[in-house]
Tab-separated table of C-alpha atoms and ligand atoms in Angstrom:
chain	number	residue	atom	x	y	z
A	19	MET	CA	117.315	76.387	32.607
A	20	ILE	CA	114.453	76.291	35.504
A	21	LEU	CA	117.186	77.597	37.833
A	22	GLU	CA	118.044	80.625	35.524
A	23	LYS	CA	114.179	81.308	35.359
A	24	LYS	CA	113.871	81.465	38.979
A	25	ASN	CA	116.940	83.373	39.469
A	26	MET	CA	115.655	85.910	36.877
A	27	ALA	CA	112.370	86.209	38.833
A	28	GLY	CA	114.166	86.696	41.800
A	29	ARG	CA	116.372	89.479	40.606
A	30	ILE	CA	113.158	91.195	39.460
A	31	LEU	CA	111.314	91.045	42.359
A	32	LEU	CA	114.658	92.364	43.955
A	33	LEU	CA	114.322	95.321	41.789
A	34	LEU	CA	110.912	95.543	42.417
A	35	LEU	CA	111.508	95.654	45.899
A	36	CYS	CA	114.692	98.147	45.962
A	37	MET	CA	112.096	100.542	43.841
A	38	ASN	CA	109.679	100.297	46.468
A	39	VAL	CA	107.318	98.927	43.927
A	40	VAL	CA	106.127	96.114	45.490
A	41	SER	CA	104.871	97.874	48.815
A	42	PHE	CA	103.495	100.563	46.280
A	43	ILE	CA	101.443	97.888	44.640
A	44	VAL	CA	100.370	96.225	48.273
A	45	ASN	CA	99.403	99.657	49.564
A	46	ALA	CA	97.828	101.158	46.407
A	47	ALA	CA	94.803	98.784	46.704
A	48	PRO	CA	94.219	98.588	50.586
A	49	GLN	CA	92.608	95.013	51.179
A	50	THR	CA	89.191	95.556	52.395
A	51	CYS	CA	88.221	91.627	51.874
A	52	PRO	CA	90.052	88.372	52.381
A	53	ALA	CA	91.426	87.350	49.259
A	54	ASP	CA	89.912	83.843	49.363
A	55	LEU	CA	86.314	84.840	50.077
A	56	GLY	CA	84.632	84.603	46.836
A	57	GLY	CA	80.939	86.040	46.939
A	58	LYS	CA	81.183	86.674	50.992
A	59	CYS	CA	82.842	90.393	50.552
A	60	SER	CA	81.001	93.014	48.303
A	61	GLU	CA	82.833	95.901	46.954
A	62	ASP	CA	81.784	98.300	49.694
A	63	SER	CA	83.347	95.827	52.082
A	64	GLU	CA	80.702	95.326	54.052
A	65	TRP	CA	80.415	91.199	55.136
A	66	GLU	CA	77.612	89.488	53.553
A	67	GLY	CA	75.687	86.416	55.904
A	68	GLU	CA	76.994	85.140	59.200
A	69	PHE	CA	80.447	85.174	60.577
A	70	PHE	CA	79.902	81.975	62.600
A	71	PRO	CA	77.636	79.881	60.049
A	72	GLY	CA	78.007	76.948	61.703
A	73	ILE	CA	77.489	78.283	65.496
A	74	PRO	CA	73.880	77.839	66.719
A	75	LYS	CA	72.879	80.673	69.740
A	76	ILE	CA	74.319	78.769	72.400
A	77	LYS	CA	71.355	77.344	75.104
A	78	TYR	CA	71.361	75.980	78.644
A	79	GLU	CA	71.013	72.098	78.271
A	80	GLY	CA	72.489	70.974	81.722
A	81	PRO	CA	75.044	68.922	83.072
A	82	SER	CA	74.044	65.571	81.181
A	83	SER	CA	74.784	67.048	77.912
A	84	LYS	CA	77.920	66.210	75.835
A	85	ASN	CA	77.279	68.847	73.409
A	86	PRO	CA	80.476	71.035	73.461
A	87	LEU	CA	78.320	73.995	72.465
A	88	VAL	CA	76.093	74.026	75.109
A	89	TYR	CA	75.902	75.615	78.476
A	90	LYS	CA	76.010	72.768	81.026
A	91	TRP	CA	76.036	74.955	84.291
A	92	TYR	CA	75.353	78.458	83.390
A	93	ASN	CA	71.528	79.004	83.300
A	94	ALA	CA	71.193	82.943	82.414
A	95	GLU	CA	67.778	83.158	84.183
A	96	GLU	CA	67.824	80.805	87.087
A	97	GLU	CA	67.791	82.443	90.357
A	98	ILE	CA	70.597	81.446	92.823
A	99	LEU	CA	70.545	83.415	96.406
A	100	GLY	CA	67.618	85.586	95.317
A	101	LYS	CA	69.456	86.743	91.986
A	102	LYS	CA	69.612	85.517	88.200
A	103	MET	CA	72.781	83.902	87.144
A	104	LYS	CA	73.583	86.506	84.472
A	105	ASP	CA	73.084	89.112	87.394
A	106	TRP	CA	75.583	87.857	89.507
A	107	LEU	CA	78.199	87.114	86.564
A	108	ARG	CA	77.539	90.206	84.265
A	109	PHE	CA	79.684	88.057	81.830
A	110	SER	CA	81.860	90.196	79.263
A	111	VAL	CA	83.667	89.289	76.470
A	112	ALA	CA	87.268	91.098	75.638
A	113	PHE	CA	87.623	92.592	72.437
A	114	TRP	CA	91.555	92.506	72.168
A	115	HIS	CA	92.010	88.761	72.876
A	116	THR	CA	88.708	87.641	70.861
A	117	PHE	CA	89.218	89.778	67.808
A	118	ARG	CA	92.754	91.008	67.904
A	119	GLY	CA	94.482	87.900	69.267
A	120	THR	CA	96.442	86.632	66.691
A	121	GLY	CA	98.237	83.643	68.468
A	122	ALA	CA	102.045	85.442	68.140
A	123	ASP	CA	104.232	84.965	71.128
A	124	PRO	CA	107.633	86.254	71.620
A	125	PHE	CA	108.958	83.268	69.817
A	126	GLY	CA	106.636	82.639	67.147
A	127	ALA	CA	104.076	84.129	64.315
A	128	PRO	CA	100.535	84.330	64.720
A	129	THR	CA	98.557	81.222	64.236
A	130	LYS	CA	95.224	82.411	63.708
A	131	PHE	CA	93.725	83.580	60.489
A	132	TRP	CA	90.029	84.324	61.241
A	133	PRO	CA	88.022	84.088	57.761
A	134	TRP	CA	86.805	87.610	58.254
A	135	GLU	CA	90.434	89.067	58.796
A	136	ASP	CA	92.013	90.455	55.451
A	137	GLY	CA	95.660	91.390	56.857
A	138	THR	CA	95.073	94.721	57.018
A	139	ASN	CA	94.329	97.247	60.143
A	140	SER	CA	92.278	99.429	57.718
A	141	ILE	CA	88.834	101.059	59.252
A	142	ALA	CA	86.903	98.731	56.870
A	143	MET	CA	88.372	95.944	58.581
A	144	ALA	CA	88.129	97.417	62.122
A	145	LYS	CA	84.186	97.570	61.265
A	146	ARG	CA	84.026	94.296	59.954
A	147	ARG	CA	85.428	92.839	62.956
A	148	MET	CA	82.925	95.172	65.099
A	149	ARG	CA	80.248	93.322	63.420
A	150	ALA	CA	81.957	89.917	64.161
A	151	ASN	CA	82.248	90.821	67.700
A	152	PHE	CA	78.565	91.618	68.562
A	153	GLU	CA	77.530	88.189	66.195
A	154	PHE	CA	79.491	86.337	68.456
A	155	ILE	CA	78.309	88.227	71.650
A	156	ASN	CA	74.535	87.537	70.796
A	157	LYS	CA	75.521	84.220	69.578
A	158	LEU	CA	77.284	83.773	73.169
A	159	GLY	CA	73.978	85.240	75.047
A	160	VAL	CA	76.226	87.289	77.075
A	161	ASP	CA	75.177	91.004	77.417
A	162	ARG	CA	78.555	92.856	77.902
A	163	TRP	CA	81.751	93.803	76.042
A	164	CYS	CA	85.272	95.532	76.654
A	165	PHE	CA	87.687	97.089	74.607
A	166	HIS	CA	90.797	99.201	74.362
A	167	ASP	CA	90.476	102.561	71.969
A	168	ARG	CA	93.547	101.003	69.823
A	169	ASP	CA	92.218	97.677	69.263
A	170	ILE	CA	88.882	98.744	67.882
A	171	ALA	CA	90.223	101.444	65.558
A	172	PRO	CA	93.202	101.939	63.725
A	173	ASP	CA	95.840	104.805	64.807
A	174	GLY	CA	95.947	107.789	62.093
A	175	LYS	CA	98.836	109.892	61.360
A	176	THR	CA	97.692	112.406	64.018
A	177	LEU	CA	95.982	112.453	66.991
A	178	GLU	CA	92.784	114.070	65.512
A	179	GLU	CA	93.072	111.434	62.434
A	180	THR	CA	93.209	108.540	65.396
A	181	ASN	CA	90.187	110.421	67.168
A	182	ALA	CA	88.187	110.312	63.879
A	183	ASN	CA	89.266	106.608	63.060
A	184	LEU	CA	87.996	105.868	66.659
A	185	ASP	CA	84.646	108.070	66.273
A	186	GLU	CA	83.850	105.969	63.007
A	187	VAL	CA	84.134	102.781	64.190
A	188	VAL	CA	82.258	103.742	67.871
A	189	ALA	CA	79.176	104.956	65.781
A	190	LEU	CA	78.750	101.538	64.472
A	191	ALA	CA	79.789	99.856	67.817
A	192	LYS	CA	76.550	102.061	69.347
A	193	GLU	CA	74.374	100.674	66.525
A	194	LEU	CA	75.285	97.273	67.139
A	195	GLN	CA	74.949	97.566	70.590
A	196	GLY	CA	71.252	98.123	70.420
A	197	ASP	CA	69.488	98.404	73.620
A	198	LYS	CA	70.305	94.681	74.679
A	199	ILE	CA	74.354	94.888	74.743
A	200	ARG	CA	76.142	96.993	77.410
A	201	LEU	CA	79.273	98.214	77.215
A	202	LEU	CA	81.108	96.715	80.729
A	203	TRP	CA	84.155	99.260	80.074
A	204	GLY	CA	86.673	100.827	78.017
A	205	THR	CA	89.784	101.824	78.398
A	206	ALA	CA	92.954	103.482	76.725
A	207	GLN	CA	95.804	101.237	75.156
A	208	LEU	CA	98.482	103.689	76.872
A	209	PHE	CA	101.481	100.330	75.937
A	210	MET	CA	101.813	99.712	72.876
A	211	HIS	CA	102.802	102.434	71.032
A	212	PRO	CA	106.757	103.405	71.294
A	213	ARG	CA	106.016	106.696	72.561
A	214	TYR	CA	104.744	105.032	75.908
A	215	MET	CA	108.041	103.117	76.335
A	216	HIS	CA	108.579	104.837	79.630
A	217	GLY	CA	105.023	104.782	80.383
A	218	GLY	CA	102.382	107.023	80.009
A	219	ALA	CA	101.173	109.133	83.105
A	220	THR	CA	104.497	108.212	84.705
A	221	SER	CA	106.777	109.128	81.646
A	222	SER	CA	109.721	111.233	82.227
A	223	GLU	CA	108.711	113.104	79.602
A	224	MET	CA	105.921	115.643	79.751
A	225	ALA	CA	104.766	115.741	76.542
A	226	VAL	CA	103.941	112.354	76.456
A	227	TYR	CA	102.141	112.919	79.865
A	228	ALA	CA	100.000	115.167	77.613
A	229	TYR	CA	99.434	112.691	75.163
A	230	ALA	CA	98.202	110.017	77.373
A	231	ALA	CA	95.937	112.455	78.880
A	232	ALA	CA	94.452	113.402	75.582
A	233	GLN	CA	94.209	109.693	75.011
A	234	VAL	CA	92.532	108.940	77.954
A	235	LYS	CA	90.118	112.103	77.939
A	236	LYS	CA	89.009	110.485	74.302
A	237	ALA	CA	88.588	107.058	75.469
A	238	MET	CA	86.477	108.161	78.373
A	239	GLU	CA	84.132	110.322	76.212
A	240	VAL	CA	83.497	107.242	73.789
A	241	THR	CA	83.353	105.063	76.774
A	242	HIS	CA	80.216	107.493	78.032
A	243	TYR	CA	79.228	107.608	74.482
A	244	LEU	CA	78.488	104.061	74.478
A	245	GLY	CA	76.845	103.960	77.727
A	246	GLY	CA	79.657	102.169	79.586
A	247	GLU	CA	79.071	101.338	83.017
A	248	ASN	CA	82.936	101.523	84.084
A	249	TYR	CA	86.177	102.629	82.904
A	250	VAL	CA	89.761	100.852	83.545
A	251	PHE	CA	93.256	102.049	84.196
A	252	TRP	CA	95.438	99.271	83.514
A	253	GLY	CA	99.054	100.733	83.957
A	254	GLY	CA	100.939	98.539	81.790
A	255	ARG	CA	103.967	100.600	81.613
A	256	GLU	CA	103.421	102.487	84.824
A	257	GLY	CA	106.726	101.081	86.794
A	258	TYR	CA	110.034	100.873	86.460
A	259	GLN	CA	112.956	98.861	85.002
A	260	SER	CA	115.395	100.127	87.067
A	261	LEU	CA	115.342	102.399	90.628
A	262	LEU	CA	118.911	103.722	89.426
A	263	ASN	CA	117.283	105.761	86.828
A	264	THR	CA	113.979	106.261	88.270
A	265	ASP	CA	112.596	108.715	90.786
A	266	MET	CA	109.598	106.604	91.767
A	267	GLU	CA	108.162	109.531	94.267
A	268	ARG	CA	107.784	111.953	91.243
A	269	GLU	CA	106.127	109.182	89.071
A	270	LEU	CA	103.680	108.053	91.991
A	271	ASP	CA	102.876	111.904	92.155
A	272	HIS	CA	102.276	112.218	88.776
A	273	LEU	CA	100.084	108.952	88.480
A	274	ALA	CA	98.329	110.633	91.367
A	275	ARG	CA	97.628	113.833	89.424
A	276	PHE	CA	96.790	112.038	86.276
A	277	LEU	CA	94.004	109.883	88.127
A	278	GLU	CA	92.547	113.120	89.911
A	279	ALA	CA	92.176	114.748	86.481
A	280	ALA	CA	90.672	111.628	85.263
A	281	VAL	CA	88.079	112.081	88.315
A	282	ALA	CA	87.379	115.685	87.441
A	283	TYR	CA	86.786	115.127	83.751
A	284	LYS	CA	84.855	112.160	84.458
A	285	LYS	CA	82.237	114.656	86.693
A	286	LYS	CA	82.607	117.277	83.818
A	287	ILE	CA	81.207	114.919	81.314
A	288	GLY	CA	78.440	113.390	83.360
A	289	PHE	CA	80.063	109.857	83.197
A	290	ASN	CA	78.329	108.136	86.020
A	291	GLY	CA	80.562	104.866	85.462
A	292	THR	CA	83.106	103.622	87.920
A	293	LEU	CA	86.715	104.161	87.466
A	294	LEU	CA	88.735	101.035	88.099
A	295	ILE	CA	92.427	100.498	88.192
A	296	GLU	CA	93.548	97.004	87.342
A	297	PRO	CA	96.536	95.810	89.645
A	298	LYS	CA	99.595	93.747	88.166
A	299	PRO	CA	102.915	93.424	89.576
A	300	GLN	CA	105.228	93.141	86.418
A	301	GLU	CA	105.147	92.469	82.905
A	302	PRO	CA	105.844	94.475	80.607
A	303	THR	CA	107.933	96.441	83.381
A	304	LYS	CA	109.750	95.068	86.135
A	305	HIS	CA	107.747	96.557	88.786
A	306	GLN	CA	104.276	97.830	88.303
A	307	TYR	CA	103.215	100.585	90.759
A	308	ASP	CA	99.665	99.036	91.166
A	309	TRP	CA	101.631	95.766	92.111
A	310	ASP	CA	98.273	94.290	94.127
A	311	ALA	CA	95.291	95.284	95.496
A	312	ALA	CA	96.922	96.399	98.739
A	313	THR	CA	99.356	98.332	97.295
A	314	THR	CA	96.923	100.068	95.073
A	315	ALA	CA	94.531	100.431	98.008
A	316	ASN	CA	97.406	102.095	99.771
A	317	PHE	CA	98.161	104.451	96.807
A	318	LEU	CA	94.518	105.758	96.503
A	319	ARG	CA	94.224	106.245	100.531
A	320	LYS	CA	97.823	108.091	100.194
A	321	TYR	CA	96.758	110.397	97.730
A	322	GLY	CA	92.991	110.751	98.946
A	323	LEU	CA	91.944	109.003	95.479
A	324	LEU	CA	89.495	106.626	97.986
A	325	GLY	CA	85.886	106.934	96.663
A	326	GLY	CA	86.256	108.240	93.297
A	327	ILE	CA	88.145	104.775	92.195
A	328	GLN	CA	87.714	101.092	92.939
A	329	LEU	CA	89.768	97.993	91.959
A	330	ASN	CA	89.513	95.591	89.028
A	331	ILE	CA	90.761	92.246	90.349
A	332	GLU	CA	92.510	90.016	87.276
A	333	CYS	CA	93.284	86.460	88.778
A	334	ASN	CA	96.276	85.874	86.954
A	335	HIS	CA	97.887	89.411	87.939
A	336	ALA	CA	96.902	88.143	91.684
A	337	THR	CA	98.806	85.071	91.157
A	338	LEU	CA	101.779	86.942	89.316
A	339	SER	CA	102.187	88.953	92.618
A	340	GLY	CA	102.286	85.676	94.875
A	341	HIS	CA	98.699	85.618	96.110
A	342	SER	CA	95.831	83.796	95.177
A	343	CYS	CA	93.164	85.498	93.026
A	344	HIS	CA	90.700	84.638	96.458
A	345	HIS	CA	93.308	86.862	98.467
A	346	ASP	CA	93.270	89.706	96.075
A	347	LEU	CA	89.237	89.677	95.794
A	348	GLU	CA	88.986	89.551	99.673
A	349	THR	CA	91.830	92.471	99.988
A	350	ALA	CA	89.951	94.514	97.498
A	351	ARG	CA	86.251	93.672	99.184
A	352	ILE	CA	87.231	94.263	102.773
A	353	ASN	CA	88.727	97.719	101.808
A	354	GLY	CA	85.105	98.326	99.778
A	355	LEU	CA	87.026	98.537	96.371
A	356	LEU	CA	86.147	95.326	94.644
A	357	GLY	CA	84.304	96.614	91.374
A	358	ASN	CA	84.818	94.175	88.794
A	359	ILE	CA	86.849	90.945	87.855
A	360	ASP	CA	89.024	90.027	84.840
A	361	ALA	CA	88.434	86.543	84.700
A	362	ASN	CA	91.122	84.115	83.829
A	363	THR	CA	93.995	82.202	85.228
A	364	GLY	CA	97.388	81.221	85.016
A	365	ASP	CA	99.329	78.343	84.648
A	366	PRO	CA	101.208	76.898	87.608
A	367	GLN	CA	104.314	76.158	85.761
A	368	ILE	CA	104.483	79.111	83.426
A	369	GLY	CA	105.590	82.458	85.168
A	370	TRP	CA	104.111	85.014	82.888
A	371	ASP	CA	100.192	86.262	82.598
A	372	THR	CA	99.167	83.598	80.254
A	373	ASP	CA	95.536	84.714	80.335
A	374	GLN	CA	93.666	81.297	80.122
A	375	PHE	CA	89.968	80.830	80.852
A	376	LEU	CA	89.435	79.520	84.157
A	377	THR	CA	88.453	76.004	84.138
A	378	ASP	CA	89.114	75.084	88.104
A	379	ILE	CA	85.985	74.552	89.650
A	380	GLY	CA	87.489	75.057	93.418
A	381	GLU	CA	88.990	78.321	92.442
A	382	ALA	CA	85.533	79.543	90.737
A	383	THR	CA	83.670	78.731	93.798
A	384	MET	CA	86.162	80.650	96.232
A	385	VAL	CA	86.083	83.750	93.648
A	386	MET	CA	82.349	83.437	93.756
A	387	LEU	CA	82.595	83.119	97.526
A	388	SER	CA	84.101	86.647	97.479
A	389	VAL	CA	81.703	87.907	94.964
A	390	ILE	CA	78.611	86.853	96.873
A	391	ARG	CA	80.150	88.441	100.062
A	392	ASN	CA	80.361	91.610	97.996
A	393	GLY	CA	76.822	91.477	97.429
A	394	GLY	CA	77.538	91.149	93.533
A	395	LEU	CA	80.074	93.014	90.937
A	396	ALA	CA	77.377	95.606	89.617
A	397	PRO	CA	78.028	97.976	88.244
A	398	GLY	CA	81.145	95.835	87.359
A	399	GLY	CA	81.077	92.074	85.981
A	400	PHE	CA	83.244	89.244	84.862
A	401	ASN	CA	85.159	90.526	81.769
A	402	PHE	CA	87.041	87.349	80.003
A	403	ASP	CA	90.512	88.881	79.876
A	404	ALA	CA	91.338	85.543	78.699
A	405	LYS	CA	92.706	83.875	75.179
A	406	LEU	CA	92.957	80.769	73.226
A	407	ARG	CA	96.103	78.846	73.430
A	408	ARG	CA	98.385	79.544	70.429
A	409	GLU	CA	97.679	76.278	68.877
A	410	SER	CA	93.863	76.461	69.064
A	411	THR	CA	92.855	77.965	65.638
A	412	ASP	CA	89.303	76.920	64.888
A	413	VAL	CA	86.497	79.338	64.943
A	414	GLU	CA	84.487	77.155	67.174
A	415	ASP	CA	87.351	77.281	69.657
A	416	LEU	CA	86.448	80.927	70.386
A	417	PHE	CA	82.900	79.635	71.510
A	418	ILE	CA	84.299	76.656	73.464
A	419	ALA	CA	86.761	78.365	75.328
A	420	HIS	CA	84.147	81.313	76.384
A	421	ILE	CA	81.443	78.433	77.370
A	422	SER	CA	83.955	76.572	79.264
A	423	GLY	CA	84.885	79.647	81.256
A	424	MET	CA	81.295	80.763	81.599
A	425	ASP	CA	80.045	77.257	82.983
A	426	THR	CA	83.198	77.235	85.643
A	427	LEU	CA	82.106	80.609	87.082
A	428	ALA	CA	78.410	79.478	86.979
A	429	ARG	CA	79.354	75.824	88.736
A	430	GLY	CA	81.451	78.145	91.435
A	431	LEU	CA	78.249	80.422	91.795
A	432	ARG	CA	76.283	77.177	92.604
A	433	ASN	CA	78.897	75.778	94.674
A	434	ALA	CA	79.448	78.960	96.612
A	435	ALA	CA	75.659	79.355	97.378
A	436	LYS	CA	75.700	75.589	98.555
A	437	LEU	CA	78.151	76.546	101.096
A	438	ILE	CA	76.676	79.728	102.051
A	439	GLU	CA	73.113	77.679	102.630
A	440	ASP	CA	74.664	75.097	104.358
A	441	GLY	CA	76.330	77.253	106.830
A	442	SER	CA	78.941	74.627	108.347
A	443	LEU	CA	82.006	76.774	106.931
A	444	ALA	CA	80.559	80.089	108.024
A	445	GLU	CA	79.814	78.340	111.496
A	446	LEU	CA	83.349	76.761	111.688
A	447	VAL	CA	84.946	80.516	111.287
A	448	ARG	CA	82.132	81.927	113.836
A	449	LYS	CA	83.208	79.176	116.487
A	450	ARG	CA	87.030	80.095	115.918
A	451	TYR	CA	86.726	83.619	117.089
A	452	SER	CA	83.752	82.968	119.415
A	453	SER	CA	85.743	84.415	122.168
A	454	PHE	CA	85.886	87.564	121.358
A	455	ASP	CA	82.285	87.285	121.303
A	456	SER	CA	82.908	87.826	125.029
A	457	GLU	CA	82.331	91.153	127.277
A	458	ILE	CA	86.110	91.489	126.932
A	459	GLY	CA	86.441	90.561	123.383
A	460	ALA	CA	83.493	93.017	122.461
A	461	GLN	CA	85.583	95.859	124.374
A	462	ILE	CA	89.011	95.000	122.729
A	463	GLU	CA	86.867	95.179	119.147
A	464	ALA	CA	85.125	98.580	119.904
A	465	GLY	CA	88.785	99.751	120.794
A	466	LYS	CA	88.217	100.093	124.370
A	467	ALA	CA	90.701	97.929	126.225
A	468	ASP	CA	93.991	99.340	127.153
A	469	PHE	CA	97.420	97.289	127.870
A	470	GLU	CA	96.817	98.072	131.543
A	471	MET	CA	93.316	96.276	131.764
A	472	LEU	CA	94.421	93.321	129.372
A	473	GLU	CA	97.482	92.821	131.570
A	474	LYS	CA	95.337	92.219	134.633
A	475	LYS	CA	93.079	89.939	132.962
A	476	ALA	CA	96.183	87.899	131.592
A	477	MET	CA	97.406	87.518	135.089
A	478	GLU	CA	93.796	86.480	136.415
A	479	TRP	CA	93.302	83.760	133.750
A	480	GLY	CA	96.739	82.230	133.358
A	481	GLU	CA	97.747	80.366	130.661
A	482	PRO	CA	95.208	80.665	127.905
A	483	LYS	CA	93.730	77.386	126.325
A	484	VAL	CA	93.774	77.483	122.657
A	485	ALA	CA	91.843	75.749	120.044
A	486	SER	CA	92.340	73.821	116.616
A	487	ALA	CA	92.352	75.945	113.614
A	488	LYS	CA	90.196	72.831	112.061
A	489	GLN	CA	91.665	73.608	108.487
A	490	GLU	CA	91.212	69.942	107.187
A	491	LEU	CA	87.532	70.216	108.284
A	492	ALA	CA	87.110	73.607	106.461
A	493	GLU	CA	88.682	71.840	103.841
A	494	MET	CA	86.762	69.007	103.544
A	495	ILE	CA	83.288	71.090	103.986
A	496	PHE	CA	84.575	72.805	101.050
A	497	GLN	CA	85.445	69.956	99.125
A	498	SER	CA	81.796	68.633	99.536
A	499	ALA	CA	80.053	71.550	97.846
A	500	LEU	CA	82.321	70.860	94.498
B	658	LIG	C1	97.107	92.937	80.653
B	658	LIG	C2	95.480	93.315	80.928
B	658	LIG	C3	94.845	94.230	80.022
B	658	LIG	C4	93.902	94.947	80.868
B	658	LIG	C5	93.277	96.210	80.391
B	658	LIG	O1	97.541	92.101	81.402
B	658	LIG	O2	95.144	92.422	81.982
B	658	LIG	O3	94.150	93.698	79.058
B	658	LIG	O4	92.993	93.996	81.234
B	658	LIG	O5	94.049	97.135	79.265
B	659	LIG	CO1	92.857	92.629	82.347
């Protein structure tokens, strides 16, 4: 009997589904409030009260605190090497991970069901998420955020409608930013939609190139409107899956034309932010054109784009390209291109972009050595392009992850400052190259030593004495600062 009833209900559901009635019922009344929220969400879809009611404003308590919701190393106003910690670090929350990350992976469904989400991608939902974002930023006590156009506002049926959706959400973001919170950077998402399957600026389809240009134009306009300090290009699909069907030279030429047009448009609208390219070697494409800092620097040099564009180095991208984060930071820095850091780390055993919060103090210290040598990152900063693990599902985990990432970099800053103030590491390096401080060394470095002269000297001096590199001593000095 029970079985019969179930069968009957099943048949009715199937029938309704066939008639598209079920989806009609769902679509007819787009949800604007979570079903189980009771009084928290009113008719006009505005959220009442706090999004993070149990979380206080995060304060500095110092290293001896056992409270997970305080800073132990990051003390925003404290001065290190003549600059406040907050000005060295310029932290930013990445909207896409913190507010659009669902925990889904290629093998599993979403695991995060934040209380303010209603399962839709409506404008009302986008606005509510934006409010959650700013409450999060305020409670965390950071001053900056970053976004992709499509993660803050839903696609419409046409580009005009999509732009109007974006404008509506951006207007709210502008209001919520007030005069305290800044947009570190905005960017256009040119990788999710199927139209971008061959790339945006490097697509084989001219109409897609045009669509990508229109999307970037709009994203630059809203970034400018929000007072953005930078604008980022991450070419997720600007690369190839096979060289057999790809005209690499033509695609790279197109990418350069695209960036030239962006530089021109930036000037036209009076946007003074820095344009940044974010290198990544692969994922989702087999080969991405902006493989690493050196490849991207060469691309900029070849196409005469140096001066107009800098680099946003992401640690997990650097390690995917076979370098350390420190290597890519130094490569960017010595080329005068270090503009911003996407702060995260990968996993030594997993071969993809795991986007984890950095917790390795040694790595953070090396990162901060580069940042200090660069004189800081401004107008760039540290954007937490990092996400919770799929299995971390509490709202407080969002706070704990950011606090831990911020404390790690703050600790790196303190350690790097210690190393610089102590001076023994710099002295070790200086000594190592001291033979170039001689008269002939100075001539070599000035480009005034020809081969004939050097041959004469080599014969006169005989077999050179070669000193130890002192690597273990360097490692010992470095460790002593951690
Ligand atoms: C992807 C990545 C992006 C960029 C912005 O690996 O890092 O989120 O930072 O498009
Ligand atoms: Co990134």
